[in-house]
mmCIF file of C-alpha atoms (C1' of nucleotides) in Angstrom:
data_model
loop_
_atom_site.group_PDB
_atom_site.id
_atom_site.type_symbol
_atom_site.label_atom_id
_atom_site.label_comp_id
_atom_site.label_asym_id
_atom_site.label_seq_id
_atom_site.Cartn_x
_atom_site.Cartn_y
_atom_site.Cartn_z
ATOM 1 C CA MET A 1 -52.401 -9.435 -63.119
ATOM 2 C CA GLY A 2 -51.014 -5.944 -62.581
ATOM 3 C CA ILE A 3 -50.434 -3.792 -59.569
ATOM 4 C CA ASP A 4 -52.155 -0.597 -58.500
ATOM 5 C CA ALA A 5 -50.857 2.674 -57.133
ATOM 6 C CA LEU A 6 -50.873 1.440 -53.528
ATOM 7 C CA ASP A 7 -48.851 -1.631 -54.457
ATOM 8 C CA GLY A 8 -46.402 0.620 -56.230
ATOM 9 C CA ARG A 9 -46.028 2.937 -53.276
ATOM 10 C CA LEU A 10 -45.584 -0.031 -50.947
ATOM 11 C CA ILE A 11 -42.835 -1.581 -53.084
ATOM 12 C CA THR A 12 -41.103 1.769 -53.433
ATOM 13 C CA LEU A 13 -41.215 2.294 -49.680
ATOM 14 C CA LEU A 14 -39.823 -1.168 -48.985
ATOM 15 C CA ASP A 15 -37.084 -0.547 -51.521
ATOM 16 C CA GLN A 16 -36.032 2.731 -49.973
ATOM 17 C CA GLU A 17 -36.352 1.593 -46.362
ATOM 18 C CA PRO A 18 -36.374 -2.192 -46.109
ATOM 19 C CA ARG A 19 -36.374 -2.037 -42.325
ATOM 20 C CA VAL A 20 -39.855 -0.617 -41.992
ATOM 21 C CA GLY A 21 -42.302 -3.176 -40.679
ATOM 22 C CA VAL A 22 -45.898 -3.637 -41.672
ATOM 23 C CA LEU A 23 -47.095 -1.266 -38.972
ATOM 24 C CA GLU A 24 -44.732 1.525 -39.882
ATOM 25 C CA ALA A 25 -45.531 1.052 -43.568
ATOM 26 C CA SER A 26 -49.242 1.422 -42.889
ATOM 27 C CA ARG A 27 -48.591 4.727 -41.157
ATOM 28 C CA ARG A 28 -46.432 6.018 -44.003
ATOM 29 C CA LEU A 29 -48.961 5.017 -46.637
ATOM 30 C CA GLY A 30 -51.955 6.211 -44.670
ATOM 31 C CA VAL A 31 -53.827 2.920 -44.810
ATOM 32 C CA ALA A 32 -54.842 0.287 -42.299
ATOM 33 C CA ARG A 33 -52.333 -2.213 -41.053
ATOM 34 C CA GLY A 34 -54.356 -5.124 -42.378
ATOM 35 C CA THR A 35 -54.382 -3.589 -45.830
ATOM 36 C CA VAL A 36 -50.612 -3.498 -45.976
ATOM 37 C CA GLN A 37 -50.371 -7.083 -44.779
ATOM 38 C CA ALA A 38 -52.894 -8.238 -47.366
ATOM 39 C CA ARG A 39 -51.101 -6.383 -50.163
ATOM 40 C CA LEU A 40 -47.763 -7.809 -49.152
ATOM 41 C CA ASP A 41 -49.142 -11.331 -49.007
ATOM 42 C CA ARG A 42 -50.699 -10.912 -52.412
ATOM 43 C CA LEU A 43 -47.561 -9.465 -53.972
ATOM 44 C CA GLN A 44 -45.553 -12.401 -52.719
ATOM 45 C CA ALA A 45 -48.203 -14.941 -53.701
ATOM 46 C CA THR A 46 -48.350 -13.610 -57.261
ATOM 47 C CA GLY A 47 -44.572 -13.614 -57.482
ATOM 48 C CA VAL A 48 -44.199 -9.878 -58.040
ATOM 49 C CA VAL A 49 -42.111 -9.739 -54.888
ATOM 50 C CA ARG A 50 -39.905 -12.807 -54.756
ATOM 51 C CA GLY A 51 -38.467 -12.109 -51.361
ATOM 52 C CA PHE A 52 -36.234 -9.920 -49.297
ATOM 53 C CA GLY A 53 -32.873 -11.535 -49.606
ATOM 54 C CA PRO A 54 -29.631 -9.695 -48.949
ATOM 55 C CA GLN A 55 -28.286 -7.569 -51.801
ATOM 56 C CA VAL A 56 -24.603 -8.394 -51.996
ATOM 57 C CA ASP A 57 -22.081 -6.152 -53.723
ATOM 58 C CA PRO A 58 -19.462 -8.213 -55.593
ATOM 59 C CA ALA A 59 -17.032 -5.285 -55.530
ATOM 60 C CA ALA A 60 -17.105 -5.186 -51.718
ATOM 61 C CA LEU A 61 -16.470 -8.928 -51.735
ATOM 62 C CA GLY A 62 -13.241 -8.335 -53.611
ATOM 63 C CA TYR A 63 -14.548 -8.674 -57.182
ATOM 64 C CA PRO A 64 -14.544 -5.120 -58.566
ATOM 65 C CA VAL A 65 -14.278 -6.112 -62.231
ATOM 66 C CA THR A 66 -17.440 -6.906 -64.195
ATOM 67 C CA ALA A 67 -17.619 -8.140 -67.775
ATOM 68 C CA PHE A 68 -20.147 -9.490 -70.219
ATOM 69 C CA ALA A 69 -19.158 -12.388 -72.449
ATOM 70 C CA THR A 70 -20.979 -13.338 -75.630
ATOM 71 C CA LEU A 71 -20.515 -17.027 -76.364
ATOM 72 C CA GLU A 72 -20.904 -18.971 -79.557
ATOM 73 C CA ILE A 73 -21.861 -22.577 -78.898
ATOM 74 C CA ARG A 74 -21.309 -25.698 -80.963
ATOM 75 C CA GLN A 75 -24.592 -27.177 -82.129
ATOM 76 C CA GLY A 76 -26.137 -29.462 -79.524
ATOM 77 C CA GLN A 77 -23.661 -28.520 -76.811
ATOM 78 C CA GLY A 78 -26.011 -26.054 -75.113
ATOM 79 C CA PRO A 79 -26.922 -28.208 -72.109
ATOM 80 C CA ASP A 80 -23.303 -29.159 -71.459
ATOM 81 C CA VAL A 81 -22.159 -25.561 -71.643
ATOM 82 C CA ARG A 82 -24.868 -24.464 -69.221
ATOM 83 C CA ALA A 83 -23.856 -27.128 -66.741
ATOM 84 C CA HIS A 84 -20.232 -26.091 -67.075
ATOM 85 C CA LEU A 85 -20.898 -22.389 -66.567
ATOM 86 C CA ALA A 86 -23.128 -23.091 -63.584
ATOM 87 C CA THR A 87 -20.094 -24.498 -61.769
ATOM 88 C CA VAL A 88 -18.098 -21.277 -62.127
ATOM 89 C CA PRO A 89 -18.731 -18.970 -59.138
ATOM 90 C CA GLU A 90 -17.665 -15.901 -61.109
ATOM 91 C CA VAL A 91 -20.523 -16.470 -63.575
ATOM 92 C CA LEU A 92 -23.272 -14.416 -61.966
ATOM 93 C CA GLU A 93 -25.901 -15.005 -64.617
ATOM 94 C CA LEU A 94 -26.329 -16.739 -67.941
ATOM 95 C CA HIS A 95 -28.822 -16.213 -70.742
ATOM 96 C CA THR A 96 -29.436 -17.894 -74.052
ATOM 97 C CA THR A 97 -30.124 -15.283 -76.687
ATOM 98 C CA THR A 98 -30.999 -14.570 -80.274
ATOM 99 C CA GLY A 99 -28.594 -12.559 -82.396
ATOM 100 C CA GLU A 100 -24.835 -12.637 -82.840
ATOM 101 C CA GLY A 101 -23.925 -15.082 -80.103
ATOM 102 C CA ASP A 102 -25.823 -17.960 -78.556
ATOM 103 C CA MET A 103 -25.315 -17.085 -74.913
ATOM 104 C CA LEU A 104 -24.565 -14.035 -72.834
ATOM 105 C CA CYS A 105 -23.083 -14.232 -69.365
ATOM 106 C CA ARG A 106 -22.133 -11.772 -66.672
ATOM 107 C CA LEU A 107 -18.742 -12.302 -65.088
ATOM 108 C CA VAL A 108 -16.883 -10.777 -62.183
ATOM 109 C CA ALA A 109 -13.192 -10.974 -61.316
ATOM 110 C CA ARG A 110 -10.728 -9.749 -58.699
ATOM 111 C CA SER A 111 -8.824 -7.676 -61.244
ATOM 112 C CA ASN A 112 -8.305 -7.281 -64.957
ATOM 113 C CA ALA A 113 -5.559 -9.854 -64.702
ATOM 114 C CA ASP A 114 -7.855 -12.195 -62.789
ATOM 115 C CA LEU A 115 -10.471 -11.743 -65.476
ATOM 116 C CA GLN A 116 -8.189 -13.593 -67.823
ATOM 117 C CA ARG A 117 -8.241 -16.583 -65.492
ATOM 118 C CA VAL A 118 -12.032 -16.466 -65.280
ATOM 119 C CA ILE A 119 -12.425 -16.232 -69.047
ATOM 120 C CA ASP A 120 -10.000 -19.081 -69.554
ATOM 121 C CA ARG A 121 -12.053 -21.187 -67.211
ATOM 122 C CA VAL A 122 -15.304 -20.163 -68.883
ATOM 123 C CA VAL A 123 -14.185 -20.803 -72.456
ATOM 124 C CA GLY A 124 -11.988 -23.754 -71.561
ATOM 125 C CA PHE A 125 -14.729 -26.084 -72.651
ATOM 126 C CA ALA A 126 -15.068 -27.983 -75.885
ATOM 127 C CA GLY A 127 -18.628 -26.832 -76.586
ATOM 128 C CA ILE A 128 -17.674 -23.170 -76.800
ATOM 129 C CA VAL A 129 -16.549 -22.097 -80.266
ATOM 130 C CA ARG A 130 -15.868 -18.433 -79.688
ATOM 131 C CA ALA A 131 -16.137 -15.808 -76.966
ATOM 132 C CA SER A 132 -16.292 -12.044 -77.141
ATOM 133 C CA THR A 133 -15.838 -10.094 -73.931
ATOM 134 C CA ALA A 134 -16.862 -6.558 -73.029
ATOM 135 C CA ILE A 135 -15.356 -5.206 -69.833
ATOM 136 C CA VAL A 136 -17.541 -2.842 -67.823
ATOM 137 C CA MET A 137 -15.962 0.539 -67.190
ATOM 138 C CA GLU A 138 -18.786 2.493 -65.616
ATOM 139 C CA ASN A 139 -22.279 1.676 -64.444
ATOM 140 C CA PRO A 140 -24.360 4.811 -64.989
ATOM 141 C CA VAL A 141 -27.599 2.956 -64.251
ATOM 142 C CA PRO A 142 -27.223 0.214 -61.631
ATOM 143 C CA LEU A 143 -29.766 -2.581 -61.709
ATOM 144 C CA ARG A 144 -33.057 -0.973 -60.788
ATOM 145 C CA ILE A 145 -36.731 -1.812 -60.758
ATOM 146 C CA ILE A 146 -38.578 1.109 -59.180
ATOM 147 C CA PRO A 147 -39.177 3.096 -62.401
ATOM 148 C CA LEU A 148 -40.718 0.003 -63.954
ATOM 149 C CA VAL A 149 -42.842 -0.610 -60.866
ATOM 150 C CA GLU A 150 -44.197 2.913 -61.056
ATOM 151 C CA GLN A 151 -44.859 2.504 -64.745
ATOM 152 C CA ALA A 152 -46.749 -0.736 -64.097
ATOM 153 C CA ALA A 153 -48.696 0.872 -61.256
ATOM 154 C CA GLN A 154 -49.863 3.673 -63.542
ATOM 155 C CA ASP A 155 -50.956 1.297 -66.265
ATOM 156 C CA GLY A 156 -53.160 -0.474 -63.754
ATOM 157 C CA MET B 1 -11.273 -6.689 -46.190
ATOM 158 C CA GLY B 2 -12.849 -10.047 -47.006
ATOM 159 C CA ILE B 3 -15.361 -12.201 -45.245
ATOM 160 C CA ASP B 4 -14.855 -15.309 -43.174
ATOM 161 C CA ALA B 5 -16.717 -18.599 -43.021
ATOM 162 C CA LEU B 6 -19.262 -17.323 -40.489
ATOM 163 C CA ASP B 7 -20.067 -14.309 -42.667
ATOM 164 C CA GLY B 8 -20.537 -16.654 -45.598
ATOM 165 C CA ARG B 9 -22.875 -18.926 -43.686
ATOM 166 C CA LEU B 10 -24.839 -15.943 -42.449
ATOM 167 C CA ILE B 11 -25.315 -14.484 -45.933
ATOM 168 C CA THR B 12 -26.250 -17.869 -47.335
ATOM 169 C CA LEU B 13 -28.799 -18.385 -44.571
ATOM 170 C CA LEU B 14 -30.326 -14.961 -45.122
ATOM 171 C CA ASP B 15 -30.479 -15.620 -48.832
ATOM 172 C CA GLN B 16 -32.253 -18.942 -48.455
ATOM 173 C CA GLU B 17 -34.595 -17.818 -45.691
ATOM 174 C CA PRO B 18 -34.842 -14.029 -45.545
ATOM 175 C CA ARG B 19 -37.534 -14.273 -42.886
ATOM 176 C CA VAL B 20 -35.238 -15.541 -40.154
ATOM 177 C CA GLY B 21 -34.509 -12.861 -37.604
ATOM 178 C CA VAL B 22 -31.267 -12.209 -35.814
ATOM 179 C CA LEU B 23 -32.248 -14.463 -32.935
ATOM 180 C CA GLU B 24 -33.218 -17.395 -35.128
ATOM 181 C CA ALA B 25 -30.080 -16.927 -37.216
ATOM 182 C CA SER B 26 -27.939 -17.090 -34.087
ATOM 183 C CA ARG B 27 -29.566 -20.410 -33.175
ATOM 184 C CA ARG B 28 -29.053 -21.836 -36.659
ATOM 185 C CA LEU B 29 -25.433 -20.777 -36.802
ATOM 186 C CA GLY B 30 -24.659 -21.810 -33.250
ATOM 187 C CA VAL B 31 -23.360 -18.437 -32.117
ATOM 188 C CA ALA B 32 -24.542 -15.694 -29.803
ATOM 189 C CA ARG B 33 -27.163 -13.221 -30.937
ATOM 190 C CA GLY B 34 -24.809 -10.305 -30.432
ATOM 191 C CA THR B 35 -22.330 -11.952 -32.738
ATOM 192 C CA VAL B 36 -24.874 -12.174 -35.523
ATOM 193 C CA GLN B 37 -25.853 -8.559 -34.985
ATOM 194 C CA ALA B 38 -22.227 -7.430 -35.007
ATOM 195 C CA ARG B 39 -21.525 -9.392 -38.186
ATOM 196 C CA LEU B 40 -24.602 -8.015 -39.891
ATOM 197 C CA ASP B 41 -23.724 -4.457 -38.900
ATOM 198 C CA ARG B 42 -20.212 -4.944 -40.162
ATOM 199 C CA LEU B 43 -21.329 -6.474 -43.454
ATOM 200 C CA GLN B 44 -23.625 -3.548 -44.062
ATOM 201 C CA ALA B 45 -21.052 -0.984 -42.943
ATOM 202 C CA THR B 46 -18.437 -2.381 -45.325
ATOM 203 C CA GLY B 47 -20.981 -2.464 -48.129
ATOM 204 C CA VAL B 48 -20.858 -6.208 -48.691
ATOM 205 C CA VAL B 49 -24.566 -6.333 -47.911
ATOM 206 C CA ARG B 50 -26.247 -3.298 -49.391
ATOM 207 C CA GLY B 51 -29.626 -3.968 -47.922
ATOM 208 C CA PHE B 52 -32.658 -6.191 -47.903
ATOM 209 C CA GLY B 53 -34.883 -4.580 -50.470
ATOM 210 C CA PRO B 54 -37.704 -6.427 -52.199
ATOM 211 C CA GLN B 55 -36.680 -8.603 -55.135
ATOM 212 C CA VAL B 56 -39.187 -7.744 -57.836
ATOM 213 C CA ASP B 57 -39.800 -10.029 -60.805
ATOM 214 C CA PRO B 58 -40.349 -7.991 -63.996
ATOM 215 C CA ALA B 59 -42.171 -10.917 -65.612
ATOM 216 C CA ALA B 60 -44.774 -10.954 -62.842
ATOM 217 C CA LEU B 61 -45.164 -7.217 -63.330
ATOM 218 C CA GLY B 62 -46.177 -7.819 -66.939
ATOM 219 C CA TYR B 63 -42.746 -7.536 -68.573
ATOM 220 C CA PRO B 64 -41.806 -11.100 -69.542
ATOM 221 C CA VAL B 65 -39.430 -10.144 -72.365
ATOM 222 C CA THR B 66 -35.796 -9.356 -71.589
ATOM 223 C CA ALA B 67 -33.161 -8.152 -74.042
ATOM 224 C CA PHE B 68 -29.631 -6.809 -74.065
ATOM 225 C CA ALA B 69 -28.797 -3.936 -76.368
ATOM 226 C CA THR B 70 -25.285 -2.986 -77.416
ATOM 227 C CA LEU B 71 -25.087 0.700 -78.284
ATOM 228 C CA GLU B 72 -22.597 2.633 -80.325
ATOM 229 C CA ILE B 73 -22.341 6.241 -79.218
ATOM 230 C CA ARG B 74 -21.306 9.333 -81.101
ATOM 231 C CA GLN B 75 -18.123 10.824 -79.665
ATOM 232 C CA GLY B 76 -18.809 13.135 -76.744
ATOM 233 C CA GLN B 77 -22.471 12.208 -76.481
ATOM 234 C CA GLY B 78 -21.980 9.752 -73.621
ATOM 235 C CA PRO B 79 -23.376 11.924 -70.827
ATOM 236 C CA ASP B 80 -26.440 12.870 -72.884
ATOM 237 C CA VAL B 81 -27.144 9.272 -73.792
ATOM 238 C CA ARG B 82 -26.875 8.192 -70.165
ATOM 239 C CA ALA B 83 -29.319 10.861 -69.090
ATOM 240 C CA HIS B 84 -31.696 9.835 -71.837
ATOM 241 C CA LEU B 85 -31.595 6.129 -70.999
ATOM 242 C CA ALA B 86 -32.046 6.842 -67.305
ATOM 243 C CA THR B 87 -35.484 8.247 -68.106
ATOM 244 C CA VAL B 88 -36.680 5.040 -69.751
ATOM 245 C CA PRO B 89 -38.299 2.744 -67.134
ATOM 246 C CA GLU B 90 -37.709 -0.344 -69.286
ATOM 247 C CA VAL B 91 -33.954 0.216 -69.073
ATOM 248 C CA LEU B 92 -33.098 -1.828 -65.987
ATOM 249 C CA GLU B 93 -29.367 -1.252 -66.084
ATOM 250 C CA LEU B 94 -26.757 0.471 -68.189
ATOM 251 C CA HIS B 95 -23.013 -0.059 -68.471
ATOM 252 C CA THR B 96 -20.274 1.588 -70.439
ATOM 253 C CA THR B 97 -17.944 -1.032 -71.838
ATOM 254 C CA THR B 98 -14.830 -1.763 -73.794
ATOM 255 C CA GLY B 99 -15.100 -3.784 -76.979
ATOM 256 C CA GLU B 100 -17.483 -3.724 -79.918
ATOM 257 C CA GLY B 101 -20.030 -1.248 -78.602
ATOM 258 C CA ASP B 102 -19.736 1.631 -76.183
ATOM 259 C CA MET B 103 -22.629 0.776 -73.903
ATOM 260 C CA LEU B 104 -24.629 -2.269 -72.913
ATOM 261 C CA CYS B 105 -28.099 -2.061 -71.443
ATOM 262 C CA ARG B 106 -30.660 -4.513 -70.150
ATOM 263 C CA LEU B 107 -34.206 -3.970 -71.370
ATOM 264 C CA VAL B 108 -37.569 -5.472 -70.556
ATOM 265 C CA ALA B 109 -40.825 -5.277 -72.508
ATOM 266 C CA ARG B 110 -44.423 -6.465 -72.324
ATOM 267 C CA SER B 111 -44.041 -8.565 -75.494
ATOM 268 C CA ASN B 112 -41.820 -8.986 -78.508
ATOM 269 C CA ALA B 113 -43.959 -6.401 -80.250
ATOM 270 C CA ASP B 114 -43.644 -4.061 -77.294
ATOM 271 C CA LEU B 115 -39.893 -4.536 -77.396
ATOM 272 C CA GLN B 116 -39.880 -2.698 -80.692
ATOM 273 C CA ARG B 117 -41.473 0.299 -79.002
ATOM 274 C CA VAL B 118 -38.905 0.188 -76.198
ATOM 275 C CA ILE B 119 -35.997 -0.062 -78.616
ATOM 276 C CA ASP B 120 -37.369 2.788 -80.691
ATOM 277 C CA ARG B 121 -37.492 4.916 -77.585
ATOM 278 C CA VAL B 122 -34.012 3.868 -76.521
ATOM 279 C CA VAL B 123 -32.328 4.493 -79.867
ATOM 280 C CA GLY B 124 -34.527 7.449 -80.771
ATOM 281 C CA PHE B 125 -31.804 9.774 -79.662
ATOM 282 C CA ALA B 126 -29.303 11.658 -81.762
ATOM 283 C CA GLY B 127 -26.266 10.524 -79.811
ATOM 284 C CA ILE B 128 -26.820 6.844 -80.583
ATOM 285 C CA VAL B 129 -25.240 5.743 -83.856
ATOM 286 C CA ARG B 130 -26.148 2.097 -83.926
ATOM 287 C CA ALA B 131 -27.832 -0.532 -81.743
ATOM 288 C CA SER B 132 -27.603 -4.307 -81.742
ATOM 289 C CA THR B 133 -30.170 -6.241 -79.736
ATOM 290 C CA ALA B 134 -30.060 -9.772 -78.332
ATOM 291 C CA ILE B 135 -33.375 -11.123 -77.059
ATOM 292 C CA VAL B 136 -33.207 -13.464 -74.086
ATOM 293 C CA MET B 137 -34.803 -16.841 -74.683
ATOM 294 C CA GLU B 138 -33.864 -18.772 -71.601
ATOM 295 C CA ASN B 139 -32.158 -17.934 -68.335
ATOM 296 C CA PRO B 140 -30.284 -21.079 -67.288
ATOM 297 C CA VAL B 141 -28.462 -19.228 -64.509
ATOM 298 C CA PRO B 142 -30.543 -16.469 -62.899
ATOM 299 C CA LEU B 143 -28.657 -13.665 -61.189
ATOM 300 C CA ARG B 144 -26.920 -15.263 -58.235
ATOM 301 C CA ILE B 145 -24.297 -14.405 -55.671
ATOM 302 C CA ILE B 146 -24.065 -17.302 -53.219
ATOM 303 C CA PRO B 147 -21.393 -19.286 -55.093
ATOM 304 C CA LEU B 148 -19.226 -16.179 -55.166
ATOM 305 C CA VAL B 149 -19.847 -15.530 -51.476
ATOM 306 C CA GLU B 150 -18.723 -19.040 -50.619
ATOM 307 C CA GLN B 151 -15.677 -18.633 -52.810
ATOM 308 C CA ALA B 152 -14.804 -15.367 -51.065
ATOM 309 C CA ALA B 153 -15.393 -16.937 -47.644
ATOM 310 C CA GLN B 154 -12.949 -19.725 -48.408
ATOM 311 C CA ASP B 155 -10.278 -17.369 -49.641
ATOM 312 C CA GLY B 156 -10.457 -15.549 -46.314
ATOM 313 C "C1'" DG C 1 -57.160 -4.442 -29.627
ATOM 314 C "C1'" DG C 2 -54.295 -7.395 -26.520
ATOM 315 C "C1'" DT C 3 -50.255 -10.361 -25.875
ATOM 316 C "C1'" DG C 4 -46.286 -13.093 -26.554
ATOM 317 C "C1'" DA C 5 -41.954 -12.530 -29.049
ATOM 318 C "C1'" DA C 6 -38.199 -10.466 -30.987
ATOM 319 C "C1'" DA C 7 -35.126 -6.530 -32.140
ATOM 320 C "C1'" DG C 8 -31.805 -3.371 -30.533
ATOM 321 C "C1'" DG C 9 -29.049 -1.431 -27.026
ATOM 322 C "C1'" DT C 10 -25.790 -1.686 -23.089
ATOM 323 C "C1'" DC C 11 -22.769 -4.018 -19.955
ATOM 324 C "C1'" DA C 12 -19.151 -7.068 -17.730
ATOM 325 C "C1'" DT C 13 -16.701 -11.097 -18.551
ATOM 326 C "C1'" DT C 14 -13.847 -14.067 -21.179
ATOM 327 C "C1'" DA C 15 -11.130 -15.517 -25.144
ATOM 328 C "C1'" DA C 16 -7.998 -14.910 -28.810
ATOM 329 C "C1'" DG C 17 -5.166 -12.312 -32.191
ATOM 330 C "C1'" DC D 1 -3.333 -4.631 -25.910
ATOM 331 C "C1'" DT D 2 -6.878 -4.604 -29.237
ATOM 332 C "C1'" DT D 3 -10.561 -6.915 -31.211
ATOM 333 C "C1'" DA D 4 -14.273 -10.071 -30.922
ATOM 334 C "C1'" DA D 5 -17.598 -13.210 -28.786
ATOM 335 C "C1'" DT D 6 -20.642 -14.299 -25.061
ATOM 336 C "C1'" DG D 7 -24.609 -14.211 -21.914
ATOM 337 C "C1'" DA D 8 -27.474 -11.188 -19.146
ATOM 338 C "C1'" DC D 9 -30.686 -7.634 -18.661
ATOM 339 C "C1'" DC D 10 -33.757 -3.988 -20.322
ATOM 340 C "C1'" DT D 11 -37.063 -1.249 -23.140
ATOM 341 C "C1'" DT D 12 -39.488 -0.496 -27.293
ATOM 342 C "C1'" DT D 13 -41.717 -2.225 -31.060
ATOM 343 C "C1'" DC D 14 -43.871 -5.310 -33.914
ATOM 344 C "C1'" DA D 15 -46.370 -9.581 -35.672
ATOM 345 C "C1'" DC D 16 -49.956 -12.559 -34.989
ATOM 346 C "C1'" DC D 17 -54.337 -14.244 -33.142
#
DNA sequence: GGTGAAAGGTCATTAAG
DNA sequence: CTTAATGACCTTTCACC
């Protein structure tokens, strides 16, 4: 189920330099070309590596404001609310959670003023009882995975 | 500053089928290969496309539990708390926010029981006054960017 | 290991803002 | 006049059998 040290080094290498091909990777890692290909195939087959899609920066797209909204949902309205939020482009992800609220979603907007428009659109739905928004000021730790990969590689 | 329709189609294509090369992409989009290369270079130069790193699934790595923790920080301890959280592999991202708490972080764990260990490590730091955790049950909208890209492409 | 294919670069030409 | 797109050609490099 897990990954080993070589898998970890391979993922780390691909993360730092996505351009490197299988051949170049085998040289860097000091293993045979076939080994790298087999590892890569296995990592993708087991779902550890989902793919190599483009990493897009919302800020560079013109959406520099990020916020997290905690939503309280009217009983039984969950499915409707999900469908509604899925139609809003500025909703980058949505989770159902335990705790204070029922859902947590990540939003982006063109400005603080524009965020109001986005929130209005998000909460402008009968199934949503209440919304609490936290605007992101800084992002000391951007979304990362490498430390976890190395941890998993050590565990076996 | 923004992106046009061709940029949008290119990003969408790369997102759906990351394997397609520049040549294949040019065929699919009905433009010259050099055009695709120029667009790609420009998208990366402007930071819209950060790169093509591997998309790793924490669940497949053995960390199926995700949670969001809202942290309240003691005045002036922000920098120390950031440094502390950056050393915890299970902390996938960290934001400073307005609103109820001072920081919001995304955590993963091997199990609900393991989550307790992670939280203990996260909050086991003098600068953190209080922590409120929301465990993710479902993820109706996984982290996405394409709808926003298409929105941005339409706007010009 | 060999081979067909593609990436990446340069260039002149043409089109469009 | 500046910017962008195109098609051609070339060399290096890689992926696949």
